[in-house]
Short mmCIF file of C-alpha atoms and ligand atoms in Angstrom, two decimals:
data_model
loop_
_atom_site.label_atom_id
_atom_site.label_comp_id
_atom_site.label_asym_id
_atom_site.label_seq_id
_atom_site.Cartn_x
_atom_site.Cartn_y
_atom_site.Cartn_z
CA UNK A 1 15.39 -0.01 8.03
CA UNK A 2 14.75 0.22 4.07
CA UNK A 3 11.61 2.39 4.90
CA UNK A 4 12.54 5.54 7.03
CA UNK A 5 12.78 7.26 3.76
CA UNK A 6 9.45 6.28 3.28
CA UNK A 7 7.81 7.06 6.87
CA UNK A 8 9.79 9.70 7.40
CA UNK A 9 8.64 12.61 4.48
CA UNK A 10 5.02 11.86 5.47
CA UNK A 11 2.26 12.91 8.13
CA UNK A 12 0.26 10.34 8.28
CA UNK A 13 -2.22 12.08 10.33
CA UNK A 14 -2.60 14.66 7.44
CA UNK A 15 -2.12 11.84 4.12
CA UNK A 16 -3.99 8.19 3.95
CA UNK A 17 -1.15 6.74 2.03
CA UNK A 18 -0.33 3.88 4.03
CA UNK A 19 2.06 3.46 6.47
CA UNK A 20 5.24 1.85 5.80
CA UNK A 21 5.67 -1.71 6.16
CA UNK A 22 8.38 -4.75 4.95
CA UNK A 23 6.01 -7.71 4.11
CA UNK A 24 8.28 -10.42 2.87
CA UNK A 25 5.50 -12.77 0.69
CA UNK A 26 6.69 -16.42 -0.42
CA UNK A 27 7.21 -18.28 -3.78
CA UNK A 28 4.32 -15.84 -4.76
CA UNK A 29 5.27 -13.16 -8.49
CA UNK A 30 6.47 -10.22 -8.25
CA UNK A 31 4.21 -6.77 -7.90
CA UNK A 32 4.44 -4.71 -10.79
CA UNK A 33 2.53 -1.57 -9.99
CA UNK A 34 2.54 2.55 -12.24
CA UNK A 35 0.64 4.94 -9.98
CA UNK A 36 0.37 7.97 -12.63
CA UNK A 37 0.37 11.12 -10.04
CA UNK A 38 -0.14 14.57 -10.55
CA UNK A 39 2.04 16.48 -8.62
CA UNK A 40 4.83 19.56 -8.56
CA UNK A 41 5.33 17.45 -11.64
CA UNK A 42 3.67 15.26 -13.53
CA UNK A 43 4.86 11.87 -13.89
CA UNK A 44 4.55 8.33 -13.70
CA UNK A 45 5.89 6.10 -10.70
CA UNK A 46 6.74 2.39 -11.89
CA UNK A 47 7.25 0.35 -8.80
CA UNK A 48 9.00 -3.78 -8.82
CA UNK A 49 8.63 -5.49 -5.95
CA UNK A 50 11.76 -6.45 -4.22
CA UNK A 51 12.82 -7.75 -1.16
CA UNK A 52 9.73 -6.95 0.20
CA UNK A 53 9.26 -3.34 -0.05
CA UNK A 54 8.32 -1.28 -3.39
CA UNK A 55 12.08 -0.17 -5.61
CA UNK A 56 10.01 3.36 -6.73
CA UNK A 57 11.04 5.34 -9.49
CA UNK A 58 9.48 8.43 -10.57
CA UNK A 59 8.92 8.37 -14.83
CA UNK A 60 7.84 12.15 -15.87
CA UNK A 61 7.43 10.48 -19.29
CA UNK A 62 5.86 7.18 -18.56
CA UNK A 63 7.72 4.71 -20.16
CA UNK A 64 7.94 4.02 -24.42
CA UNK A 65 7.27 0.75 -25.98
CA UNK A 66 9.53 2.12 -29.05
CA UNK A 67 12.89 1.12 -28.37
CA UNK A 68 14.20 4.14 -29.58
CA UNK A 69 12.95 6.37 -26.83
CA UNK A 70 15.54 7.06 -23.46
CA UNK A 71 12.75 7.55 -20.30
CA UNK A 72 13.92 9.19 -17.76
CA UNK A 73 13.59 7.13 -14.44
CA UNK A 74 14.37 9.28 -11.50
CA UNK A 75 15.20 6.05 -7.93
CA UNK A 76 12.87 7.43 -5.01
CA UNK A 77 12.98 5.93 -1.67
CA UNK A 78 11.24 2.17 -1.11
CA UNK A 79 7.26 2.14 -0.37
CA UNK A 80 5.64 -0.24 1.62
CA UNK A 81 3.55 -3.03 -0.71
CA UNK A 82 0.57 -1.69 0.61
CA UNK A 83 0.62 1.55 -1.31
CA UNK A 84 0.60 -0.40 -4.24
CA UNK A 85 -3.97 -0.11 -3.08
CA UNK A 86 -3.06 3.34 -3.58
CA UNK A 87 -5.11 5.88 -4.66
CA UNK A 88 -6.04 9.73 -4.31
CA UNK A 89 -4.62 12.51 -2.97
CA UNK A 90 -2.63 13.91 -1.07
CA UNK A 91 -3.13 17.10 0.48
CA UNK A 92 -1.28 20.48 -0.24
CA UNK A 93 1.34 21.25 2.17
CA UNK A 94 2.37 17.35 2.62
CA UNK A 95 5.12 15.41 0.45
CA UNK A 96 3.44 15.03 -2.95
CA UNK A 97 1.03 16.49 -3.11
CA UNK A 98 -1.02 15.86 -5.58
CA UNK A 99 -3.30 13.49 -7.25
CA UNK A 100 -2.75 10.23 -7.33
CA UNK A 101 -4.54 7.00 -9.91
CA UNK A 102 -3.85 3.24 -10.46
CA UNK A 103 -2.23 3.73 -13.68
CA UNK A 104 -1.25 -0.51 -14.62
CA UNK A 105 -0.63 -3.36 -12.04
CA UNK A 106 0.58 -6.66 -12.49
CA UNK A 107 3.92 -8.75 -11.86
CA UNK A 108 7.07 -8.64 -12.99
CA UNK A 109 10.26 -10.36 -13.58
CA UNK A 110 14.47 -9.91 -12.94
CA UNK A 111 15.71 -11.10 -16.02
CA UNK A 112 18.62 -11.98 -13.97
CA UNK A 113 19.09 -11.20 -9.51
CA UNK A 114 18.51 -7.12 -9.79
CA UNK A 115 20.74 -4.53 -9.11
CA UNK A 116 19.38 -1.29 -7.20
CA UNK A 117 22.02 0.82 -7.56
CA UNK A 118 24.13 0.52 -9.74
CA UNK A 119 24.67 -0.98 -13.94
CA UNK A 120 22.09 -2.36 -15.66
CA UNK A 121 18.53 -4.01 -14.79
CA UNK A 122 17.17 -6.46 -17.49
CA UNK A 123 13.17 -7.72 -16.66
CA UNK A 124 9.79 -7.84 -18.04
CA UNK A 125 6.96 -6.31 -17.43
CA UNK A 126 3.20 -8.15 -17.38
CA UNK A 127 0.69 -5.76 -16.98
CA UNK A 128 -2.68 -5.01 -18.02
CA UNK A 129 -1.46 -1.98 -19.85
CA UNK A 130 2.22 -2.62 -20.16
CA UNK A 131 3.46 -5.48 -21.28
CA UNK A 132 7.43 -6.62 -22.82
CA UNK A 133 11.21 -6.51 -21.80
CA UNK A 134 13.00 -3.58 -20.86
CA UNK A 135 15.51 -2.21 -19.01
CA UNK A 136 17.21 -0.09 -16.25
CA UNK A 137 20.57 1.29 -17.01
CA UNK A 138 21.98 3.95 -13.79
CA UNK A 139 24.31 6.08 -16.11
CA UNK A 140 24.04 9.08 -12.09
CA UNK A 141 23.23 8.64 -9.35
CA UNK A 142 19.80 8.18 -8.90
CA UNK A 143 19.12 8.73 -12.86
CA UNK A 144 18.17 5.75 -14.81
CA UNK A 145 16.89 5.42 -18.50
CA UNK A 146 13.76 3.50 -19.12
CA UNK A 147 14.41 1.95 -22.37
CA UNK A 148 12.19 -0.88 -24.08
CA UNK A 149 13.87 -3.60 -24.78
CA UNK A 150 13.39 -5.18 -28.48
CA UNK A 151 9.59 -8.12 -28.18
CA UNK A 152 6.87 -8.72 -29.53
CA UNK A 153 5.41 -5.44 -27.60
CA UNK A 154 7.53 -2.76 -29.05
CA UNK A 155 4.90 -0.44 -30.45
CA UNK A 156 1.33 -2.28 -28.21
CA UNK A 157 0.83 0.74 -26.19
CA UNK A 158 0.98 4.39 -25.12
CA UNK A 159 0.42 5.98 -21.90
CA UNK A 160 -1.23 8.89 -23.54
CA UNK A 161 -4.07 6.95 -24.51
CA UNK A 162 -5.06 5.47 -21.09
CA UNK A 163 -6.88 8.26 -18.72
CA UNK A 164 -8.34 5.88 -16.23
CA UNK A 165 -7.64 4.29 -13.25
CA UNK A 166 -7.06 0.75 -13.44
CA UNK A 167 -8.48 -0.71 -10.93
CA UNK A 168 -11.82 2.31 -10.32
CA UNK A 169 -12.00 2.77 -13.84
CA UNK A 170 -12.11 7.15 -12.87
CA UNK A 171 -10.09 9.79 -13.98
CA UNK A 172 -8.06 12.52 -12.15
CA UNK A 173 -10.34 14.60 -12.14
CA UNK A 174 -13.59 12.31 -10.98
CA UNK A 175 -10.25 11.02 -8.15
CA UNK A 176 -9.58 14.76 -7.45
CA UNK A 177 -12.93 15.85 -7.04
CA UNK A 178 -13.66 13.06 -5.20
CA UNK A 179 -11.91 13.67 -1.84
CA UNK A 180 -12.95 18.20 -2.35
CA UNK A 181 -16.24 16.40 -2.29
CA UNK A 182 -15.53 14.14 1.09
CA UNK A 183 -13.76 16.84 2.88
CA UNK A 184 -16.88 19.47 2.28
CA UNK A 185 -18.90 16.28 3.91
CA UNK A 186 -16.58 16.22 6.92
CA UNK A 187 -16.27 19.62 7.90
CA UNK A 188 -21.02 20.18 7.43
CA UNK A 189 -20.36 16.80 10.15
CA UNK A 190 -18.50 18.84 12.40
CA UNK A 191 -20.44 21.91 12.19
MN1 MN B 201 4.94 10.32 -7.04
#
């Protein structure tokens, strides 16, 4: 079962993240999403729809539009497609505890049948903020390098220039404080 690791790592009584189920669509374009995740370490989660799940990579510095940059991308467990709408906080003590902000979304296109186990995957990202041709190059186990390939989108973006959600326009701080407020309201209600 593809999403076994995803479900095993999470307690769905405690986190608002969606439960993992596989969803294969027909004829649609492949979805792409990046979530900015401030957890134990700040990173960007790159997710590419493939065979009914999001194949996922944690990219500490996020993608670069400079072809000279080699960004580490650590492959993590597959995520359900419903995760592509998740924004909010993961409670303390839970796996991935911290704040998740929807950073970019759109579609992606593999340039040949991708093998996410090893080798090189070349693809095009068609996001709102991130666009263009990229390569993921496997170098050791789950460790890959994410590199921008030459095209008209070279130098077209810098992840550090965006600090709001692509979905709600909220900042990390607003997303984090919102859930603190929700907890307070909840605690006041049960008294
Ligand atoms: Mn993450």
